[in-house]
mmCIF file of C-alpha atoms and ligand atoms in Angstrom:
data_model
loop_
_atom_site.group_PDB
_atom_site.id
_atom_site.type_symbol
_atom_site.label_atom_id
_atom_site.label_comp_id
_atom_site.label_asym_id
_atom_site.label_seq_id
_atom_site.Cartn_x
_atom_site.Cartn_y
_atom_site.Cartn_z
ATOM 1 C CA MET A 24 19.124 12.206 8.083
ATOM 2 C CA ALA A 25 16.359 10.676 5.985
ATOM 3 C CA ARG A 26 12.771 11.468 6.913
ATOM 4 C CA ILE A 27 9.263 10.330 6.067
ATOM 5 C CA THR A 28 7.404 13.305 4.644
ATOM 6 C CA ALA A 29 4.064 11.822 3.678
ATOM 7 C CA SER A 30 2.031 8.664 3.417
ATOM 8 C CA VAL A 31 -0.263 7.536 0.655
ATOM 9 C CA TYR A 32 -3.042 4.950 0.989
ATOM 10 C CA THR A 33 -4.739 3.332 -1.951
ATOM 11 C CA SER A 34 -6.586 0.223 -2.995
ATOM 12 C CA HIS A 35 -5.237 -2.045 -5.736
ATOM 13 C CA VAL A 36 -7.419 -3.961 -8.179
ATOM 14 C CA PRO A 37 -5.939 -5.749 -11.210
ATOM 15 C CA ALA A 38 -8.750 -4.447 -13.438
ATOM 16 C CA ILE A 39 -7.584 -0.866 -12.725
ATOM 17 C CA GLY A 40 -4.236 -1.752 -14.281
ATOM 18 C CA ALA A 41 -5.970 -3.390 -17.236
ATOM 19 C CA ALA A 42 -8.222 -0.329 -17.730
ATOM 20 C CA LEU A 43 -5.154 1.923 -17.955
ATOM 21 C CA ASP A 44 -3.099 -0.454 -20.077
ATOM 22 C CA LEU A 45 -5.970 -0.985 -22.555
ATOM 23 C CA GLY A 46 -6.806 2.740 -22.846
ATOM 24 C CA LYS A 47 -10.178 2.470 -21.068
ATOM 25 C CA SER A 48 -9.594 4.966 -18.266
ATOM 26 C CA GLN A 49 -11.964 7.558 -19.783
ATOM 27 C CA GLU A 50 -14.819 5.102 -20.286
ATOM 28 C CA PRO A 51 -17.913 5.869 -18.128
ATOM 29 C CA TYR A 52 -17.255 2.985 -15.725
ATOM 30 C CA TRP A 53 -13.659 4.018 -14.994
ATOM 31 C CA GLN A 54 -13.646 7.784 -15.439
ATOM 32 C CA PRO A 55 -14.971 8.633 -11.926
ATOM 33 C CA LEU A 56 -12.330 6.393 -10.372
ATOM 34 C CA PHE A 57 -9.358 7.883 -12.208
ATOM 35 C CA ARG A 58 -10.693 11.410 -11.613
ATOM 36 C CA GLY A 59 -10.280 10.748 -7.900
ATOM 37 C CA TYR A 60 -6.525 10.436 -8.512
ATOM 38 C CA ASP A 61 -6.085 13.618 -10.606
ATOM 39 C CA TYR A 62 -5.071 15.552 -7.507
ATOM 40 C CA SER A 63 -2.712 12.762 -6.474
ATOM 41 C CA ARG A 64 -0.814 12.540 -9.748
ATOM 42 C CA GLN A 65 -0.230 16.315 -9.701
ATOM 43 C CA TRP A 66 0.733 16.216 -6.013
ATOM 44 C CA LEU A 67 3.272 13.455 -6.656
ATOM 45 C CA ARG A 68 4.778 15.408 -9.563
ATOM 46 C CA ASP A 69 5.081 18.452 -7.258
ATOM 47 C CA ASN A 70 6.332 16.420 -4.279
ATOM 48 C CA ARG A 71 8.545 13.790 -5.832
ATOM 49 C CA PRO A 72 10.229 11.778 -3.078
ATOM 50 C CA ASP A 73 13.698 10.262 -3.300
ATOM 51 C CA VAL A 74 12.350 6.830 -2.350
ATOM 52 C CA ILE A 75 8.926 5.230 -1.945
ATOM 53 C CA PHE A 76 8.632 2.528 0.724
ATOM 54 C CA LEU A 77 5.685 0.601 -0.706
ATOM 55 C CA VAL A 78 3.769 -1.739 1.618
ATOM 56 C CA TYR A 79 1.717 -4.185 -0.450
ATOM 57 C CA ASN A 80 0.703 -7.786 -0.680
ATOM 58 C CA ASP A 81 1.837 -10.376 -3.145
ATOM 59 C CA HIS A 82 -1.048 -12.489 -4.512
ATOM 60 C CA ALA A 83 0.623 -15.916 -4.759
ATOM 61 C CA THR A 84 2.871 -14.498 -7.507
ATOM 62 C CA ALA A 85 6.389 -14.186 -6.073
ATOM 63 C CA PHE A 86 5.443 -16.358 -3.104
ATOM 64 C CA SER A 87 3.127 -19.346 -2.981
ATOM 65 C CA LEU A 88 1.966 -21.851 -0.397
ATOM 66 C CA ASP A 89 5.532 -23.250 -0.629
ATOM 67 C CA LEU A 90 6.893 -20.241 1.223
ATOM 68 C CA ILE A 91 4.857 -17.698 3.224
ATOM 69 C CA PRO A 92 6.841 -14.825 4.750
ATOM 70 C CA THR A 93 4.740 -12.642 7.049
ATOM 71 C CA PHE A 94 6.846 -9.562 6.260
ATOM 72 C CA ALA A 95 9.334 -9.460 3.363
ATOM 73 C CA ILE A 96 11.558 -6.507 2.434
ATOM 74 C CA GLY A 97 12.966 -6.140 -1.062
ATOM 75 C CA THR A 98 16.679 -5.361 -1.019
ATOM 76 C CA ALA A 99 17.262 -5.871 -4.769
ATOM 77 C CA ALA A 100 18.513 -3.318 -7.290
ATOM 78 C CA ASP A 101 15.436 -3.912 -9.452
ATOM 79 C CA TYR A 102 12.234 -5.950 -9.720
ATOM 80 C CA ALA A 103 10.612 -7.320 -12.850
ATOM 81 C CA VAL A 104 6.894 -6.801 -13.448
ATOM 82 C CA ALA A 105 5.227 -10.159 -12.847
ATOM 83 C CA ASP A 106 3.306 -12.226 -15.353
ATOM 84 C CA GLU A 107 0.054 -12.931 -13.482
ATOM 85 C CA GLY A 108 -1.295 -15.188 -16.199
ATOM 86 C CA TRP A 109 -1.931 -12.758 -19.068
ATOM 87 C CA GLY A 110 1.629 -11.472 -19.600
ATOM 88 C CA PRO A 111 3.451 -8.786 -17.608
ATOM 89 C CA ARG A 112 1.741 -5.378 -17.526
ATOM 90 C CA PRO A 113 3.347 -2.906 -19.978
ATOM 91 C CA VAL A 114 4.748 -0.737 -17.201
ATOM 92 C CA PRO A 115 8.329 0.168 -16.271
ATOM 93 C CA LYS A 116 10.377 -2.181 -14.169
ATOM 94 C CA VAL A 117 10.764 -1.150 -10.551
ATOM 95 C CA ILE A 118 14.144 0.229 -9.475
ATOM 96 C CA GLY A 119 14.997 -0.557 -5.869
ATOM 97 C CA HIS A 120 17.105 1.159 -3.228
ATOM 98 C CA PRO A 121 19.324 -1.621 -1.823
ATOM 99 C CA GLU A 122 21.243 0.680 0.556
ATOM 100 C CA LEU A 123 18.205 2.136 2.343
ATOM 101 C CA ALA A 124 16.380 -1.208 2.244
ATOM 102 C CA SER A 125 19.333 -2.990 3.863
ATOM 103 C CA HIS A 126 19.591 -0.285 6.506
ATOM 104 C CA ILE A 127 15.877 -0.600 7.306
ATOM 105 C CA ALA A 128 16.189 -4.393 7.474
ATOM 106 C CA GLN A 129 19.121 -4.086 9.900
ATOM 107 C CA SER A 130 17.331 -1.586 12.134
ATOM 108 C CA VAL A 131 13.883 -3.229 12.105
ATOM 109 C CA ILE A 132 15.211 -6.750 12.692
ATOM 110 C CA GLN A 133 17.297 -5.470 15.591
ATOM 111 C CA ASP A 134 14.034 -3.950 16.858
ATOM 112 C CA ASP A 135 12.633 -7.506 17.049
ATOM 113 C CA PHE A 136 10.565 -7.671 13.845
ATOM 114 C CA ASP A 137 11.564 -10.747 11.883
ATOM 115 C CA LEU A 138 11.687 -9.676 8.247
ATOM 116 C CA THR A 139 12.425 -11.957 5.332
ATOM 117 C CA ILE A 140 15.108 -10.491 3.070
ATOM 118 C CA VAL A 141 14.249 -10.769 -0.618
ATOM 119 C CA ASN A 142 17.055 -10.293 -3.116
ATOM 120 C CA ARG A 143 15.025 -11.304 -6.135
ATOM 121 C CA MET A 144 11.301 -11.204 -6.839
ATOM 122 C CA ASP A 145 8.766 -10.135 -9.423
ATOM 123 C CA VAL A 146 6.124 -7.634 -8.330
ATOM 124 C CA ASP A 147 2.419 -8.103 -9.082
ATOM 125 C CA HIS A 148 -0.648 -5.834 -9.289
ATOM 126 C CA GLY A 149 -0.467 -5.250 -5.528
ATOM 127 C CA LEU A 150 2.548 -3.023 -6.189
ATOM 128 C CA THR A 151 2.185 -1.882 -9.798
ATOM 129 C CA VAL A 152 -1.475 -0.766 -9.659
ATOM 130 C CA PRO A 153 -0.875 1.747 -6.824
ATOM 131 C CA LEU A 154 2.131 3.094 -8.792
ATOM 132 C CA SER A 155 -0.027 3.422 -11.917
ATOM 133 C CA LEU A 156 -2.823 5.195 -10.028
ATOM 134 C CA MET A 157 -0.380 7.687 -8.535
ATOM 135 C CA CYS A 158 1.868 8.180 -11.591
ATOM 136 C CA GLY A 159 -0.324 7.471 -14.619
ATOM 137 C CA GLN A 160 1.291 6.010 -17.733
ATOM 138 C CA VAL A 161 4.980 6.840 -17.565
ATOM 139 C CA ASP A 162 8.213 5.617 -19.167
ATOM 140 C CA ALA A 163 9.893 5.286 -15.783
ATOM 141 C CA TRP A 164 8.580 5.375 -12.202
ATOM 142 C CA PRO A 165 9.484 8.694 -10.559
ATOM 143 C CA CYS A 166 11.964 7.281 -8.030
ATOM 144 C CA PRO A 167 13.346 4.071 -6.517
ATOM 145 C CA VAL A 168 10.845 1.883 -4.664
ATOM 146 C CA ILE A 169 11.411 -0.468 -1.723
ATOM 147 C CA PRO A 170 8.801 -3.238 -1.951
ATOM 148 C CA PHE A 171 7.587 -4.461 1.422
ATOM 149 C CA ALA A 172 5.331 -7.503 1.106
ATOM 150 C CA VAL A 173 2.894 -8.520 3.858
ATOM 151 C CA ASN A 174 1.126 -11.859 4.033
ATOM 152 C CA VAL A 175 -2.616 -11.160 4.035
ATOM 153 C CA VAL A 176 -3.426 -14.105 1.793
ATOM 154 C CA GLN A 177 -2.810 -17.239 3.864
ATOM 155 C CA TYR A 178 -3.754 -17.450 7.558
ATOM 156 C CA PRO A 179 -2.379 -16.642 10.057
ATOM 157 C CA VAL A 180 -2.012 -12.993 9.056
ATOM 158 C CA PRO A 181 -0.327 -10.321 11.213
ATOM 159 C CA SER A 182 -2.497 -8.249 13.557
ATOM 160 C CA GLY A 183 -3.228 -4.576 13.035
ATOM 161 C CA ARG A 184 -1.330 -3.835 16.241
ATOM 162 C CA ARG A 185 1.788 -5.594 14.993
ATOM 163 C CA CYS A 186 1.554 -3.766 11.687
ATOM 164 C CA PHE A 187 1.194 -0.390 13.428
ATOM 165 C CA ASN A 188 4.189 -1.059 15.688
ATOM 166 C CA LEU A 189 6.210 -2.260 12.712
ATOM 167 C CA GLY A 190 5.454 1.083 11.059
ATOM 168 C CA ARG A 191 6.936 2.829 14.079
ATOM 169 C CA ALA A 192 10.091 0.710 13.767
ATOM 170 C CA ILE A 193 10.316 1.596 10.065
ATOM 171 C CA ARG A 194 10.029 5.301 10.957
ATOM 172 C CA LYS A 195 12.911 4.957 13.417
ATOM 173 C CA ALA A 196 14.961 3.091 10.822
ATOM 174 C CA VAL A 197 14.439 5.767 8.175
ATOM 175 C CA GLN A 198 15.285 8.529 10.641
ATOM 176 C CA SER A 199 18.613 6.874 11.418
ATOM 177 C CA TYR A 200 19.702 6.651 7.761
ATOM 178 C CA ASP A 201 22.668 8.905 7.232
ATOM 179 C CA GLU A 202 21.612 10.682 4.038
ATOM 180 C CA PRO A 203 18.987 13.450 3.692
ATOM 181 C CA LEU A 204 16.450 11.409 1.712
ATOM 182 C CA ASN A 205 12.807 12.404 1.347
ATOM 183 C CA VAL A 206 10.915 9.134 1.844
ATOM 184 C CA GLN A 207 7.214 8.488 1.306
ATOM 185 C CA ILE A 208 5.532 5.413 2.720
ATOM 186 C CA TRP A 209 2.539 3.933 0.930
ATOM 187 C CA GLY A 210 0.023 1.526 2.450
ATOM 188 C CA THR A 211 -1.992 -0.333 -0.155
ATOM 189 C CA GLY A 212 -4.765 -2.908 -0.635
ATOM 190 C CA GLY A 213 -8.342 -2.877 0.734
ATOM 191 C CA MET A 214 -10.909 -1.459 1.178
ATOM 192 C CA SER A 215 -13.912 -3.718 1.744
ATOM 193 C CA HIS A 216 -14.117 -6.606 -0.710
ATOM 194 C CA GLN A 217 -14.642 -10.331 -0.758
ATOM 195 C CA LEU A 218 -13.735 -12.309 -3.857
ATOM 196 C CA GLN A 219 -14.906 -15.748 -2.808
ATOM 197 C CA GLY A 220 -17.642 -17.796 -1.139
ATOM 198 C CA PRO A 221 -21.290 -16.957 -0.438
ATOM 199 C CA ARG A 222 -20.496 -13.321 0.500
ATOM 200 C CA ALA A 223 -18.532 -12.604 -2.728
ATOM 201 C CA GLY A 224 -19.125 -8.995 -3.763
ATOM 202 C CA LEU A 225 -19.481 -7.696 -0.198
ATOM 203 C CA ILE A 226 -18.918 -3.932 0.162
ATOM 204 C CA ASN A 227 -19.387 -1.976 3.416
ATOM 205 C CA ARG A 228 -19.285 1.768 2.737
ATOM 206 C CA GLU A 229 -20.071 2.876 6.304
ATOM 207 C CA TRP A 230 -17.349 0.691 7.771
ATOM 208 C CA ASP A 231 -14.828 1.851 5.163
ATOM 209 C CA GLN A 232 -15.553 5.528 5.828
ATOM 210 C CA ARG A 233 -15.211 4.970 9.565
ATOM 211 C CA PHE A 234 -11.901 3.178 8.942
ATOM 212 C CA LEU A 235 -10.636 6.229 7.031
ATOM 213 C CA ASP A 236 -11.810 8.569 9.825
ATOM 214 C CA ARG A 237 -10.071 6.500 12.480
ATOM 215 C CA LEU A 238 -6.909 5.951 10.431
ATOM 216 C CA ILE A 239 -6.526 9.723 10.306
ATOM 217 C CA ALA A 240 -7.592 10.605 13.854
ATOM 218 C CA GLU A 241 -6.948 7.618 16.148
ATOM 219 C CA PRO A 242 -4.682 5.088 14.437
ATOM 220 C CA ALA A 243 -3.384 3.516 17.676
ATOM 221 C CA ALA A 244 -6.941 2.690 18.770
ATOM 222 C CA LEU A 245 -7.809 1.456 15.272
ATOM 223 C CA ALA A 246 -4.786 -0.841 15.415
ATOM 224 C CA GLU A 247 -6.439 -2.736 18.289
ATOM 225 C CA LEU A 248 -9.202 -3.999 15.989
ATOM 226 C CA PRO A 249 -8.960 -7.817 15.830
ATOM 227 C CA HIS A 250 -8.568 -9.428 12.411
ATOM 228 C CA ILE A 251 -11.960 -11.142 12.650
ATOM 229 C CA ASP A 252 -13.636 -7.713 12.596
ATOM 230 C CA TYR A 253 -11.971 -6.908 9.256
ATOM 231 C CA VAL A 254 -13.199 -10.163 7.789
ATOM 232 C CA ARG A 255 -16.707 -9.873 9.226
ATOM 233 C CA GLU A 256 -17.222 -6.211 8.307
ATOM 234 C CA ALA A 257 -14.987 -5.674 5.263
ATOM 235 C CA GLY A 258 -14.926 -9.148 3.715
ATOM 236 C CA SER A 259 -12.233 -11.791 3.434
ATOM 237 C CA GLU A 260 -9.988 -9.538 1.319
ATOM 238 C CA GLY A 261 -10.760 -6.512 3.513
ATOM 239 C CA ILE A 262 -7.975 -7.868 5.726
ATOM 240 C CA GLU A 263 -5.577 -6.214 3.237
ATOM 241 C CA LEU A 264 -6.309 -3.019 5.201
ATOM 242 C CA VAL A 265 -3.931 -4.001 8.017
ATOM 243 C CA MET A 266 -1.183 -2.893 5.621
ATOM 244 C CA TRP A 267 -2.437 0.697 5.859
ATOM 245 C CA LEU A 268 -1.531 0.618 9.562
ATOM 246 C CA ILE A 269 2.129 0.019 8.731
ATOM 247 C CA ALA A 270 2.218 3.250 6.731
ATOM 248 C CA ARG A 271 0.223 5.097 9.392
ATOM 249 C CA GLY A 272 2.531 3.872 12.169
ATOM 250 C CA ALA A 273 5.499 5.264 10.250
ATOM 251 C CA MET A 274 4.019 8.773 10.368
ATOM 252 C CA SER A 275 4.914 11.156 13.155
ATOM 253 C CA ASP A 276 2.845 11.082 16.369
ATOM 254 C CA ALA A 277 1.502 14.604 15.754
ATOM 255 C CA PRO A 278 -1.760 14.819 13.763
ATOM 256 C CA PRO A 279 -1.124 14.674 10.007
ATOM 257 C CA LYS A 280 -2.443 17.109 7.428
ATOM 258 C CA VAL A 281 -5.097 15.456 5.244
ATOM 259 C CA LEU A 282 -4.205 16.533 1.711
ATOM 260 C CA HIS A 283 -6.630 14.311 -0.155
ATOM 261 C CA ARG A 284 -9.419 11.843 0.565
ATOM 262 C CA PHE A 285 -11.355 9.840 -1.991
ATOM 263 C CA TYR A 286 -13.749 6.903 -1.906
ATOM 264 C CA HIS A 287 -15.390 5.172 -4.822
ATOM 265 C CA VAL A 288 -17.526 2.091 -5.420
ATOM 266 C CA PRO A 289 -17.267 -0.002 -7.498
ATOM 267 C CA ALA A 290 -13.984 -0.923 -9.103
ATOM 268 C CA SER A 291 -14.372 -4.542 -10.109
ATOM 269 C CA ASN A 292 -15.386 -6.194 -6.802
ATOM 270 C CA THR A 293 -13.680 -3.672 -4.554
ATOM 271 C CA ALA A 294 -14.404 -0.437 -2.722
ATOM 272 C CA VAL A 295 -11.561 1.944 -3.577
ATOM 273 C CA GLY A 296 -10.284 4.202 -0.817
ATOM 274 C CA HIS A 297 -7.472 6.712 -1.074
ATOM 275 C CA LEU A 298 -5.774 9.150 1.304
ATOM 276 C CA ILE A 299 -2.720 11.373 1.220
ATOM 277 C CA LEU A 300 -1.431 12.412 4.644
ATOM 278 C CA GLU A 301 1.427 14.849 5.147
ATOM 279 C CA ASN A 302 3.636 14.951 8.203
ATOM 280 C CA PRO A 303 3.509 18.247 10.108
HETATM 281 C C1 DHB B 410 -9.829 -7.714 -6.992
HETATM 282 C C2 DHB B 410 -9.350 -7.093 -5.848
HETATM 283 C C3 DHB B 410 -8.138 -7.479 -5.295
HETATM 284 O O1 DHB B 410 -7.613 -6.929 -4.140
HETATM 285 C C4 DHB B 410 -7.382 -8.452 -5.903
HETATM 286 O O2 DHB B 410 -6.181 -8.740 -5.367
HETATM 287 C C5 DHB B 410 -7.848 -9.096 -7.035
HETATM 288 C C6 DHB B 410 -9.068 -8.721 -7.574
HETATM 289 C C7 DHB B 410 -11.120 -7.309 -7.612
HETATM 290 O O3 DHB B 410 -11.855 -6.502 -7.039
HETATM 291 O O4 DHB B 410 -11.409 -7.774 -8.723
HETATM 292 FE FE1 FE B 411 -5.706 -7.831 -3.525
#
């Protein structure tokens, strides 16, 4: 049977991708950020999964106000890197895992979560920046990736509780896949940031650190936090953090091993948080 061995949590910021692509990662502004991922790149090389289930949000790239799926699972064989207005990033295309993705869709939908099935889409910085942070500059991503897009852009957005329970359904789905695959689940986006309005630039370090503490130690209680608290405390784009609860819900109920924890401000307008949790 397939199993989820570990979860990875990381912010995404388009400027992080640009810094890597333009060879600026060792400049004084960026060096402390990328150093926080040195451990992670080595860990991923040493613990290469068969598949990454990557929870992220699309930023009006593949979807728009014409069509707003709350949860969308990629079942395609591959995904092109999106052009977000300045040409596609020079990174490898993303290879999918249609068989596992279809199995997860079947299981999770039968568990009463209404997923949108996506057979073709381009993937934006929400998905490619976490891959770049974890893999560095590579000719091919280390394994197939199942993109799982969550609407955190246009209200109404899903609650933390729903995301956490969806993670549990994804865990069950993976565990019922009849092939011994090593699967990692990644939760991306966040941490505190607000890109618009009078509070643009908002960062809340204390709240972010407490979120990391609670994500590790008491995720079910953290999942009860109402969405307005994310917006009030972590800014309008801080709501991206509900996606971390999907990954956390997919982990086993026993306490995880914390392999790595990192927090850094600033990266563009965003507080960058990063965790690697291993299943016992
Ligand atoms: C920034 C952060 C985001 O999450 C995003 O989607 C776009 C920009 C930023 O900090 O610049
Ligand atoms: Fe974002």
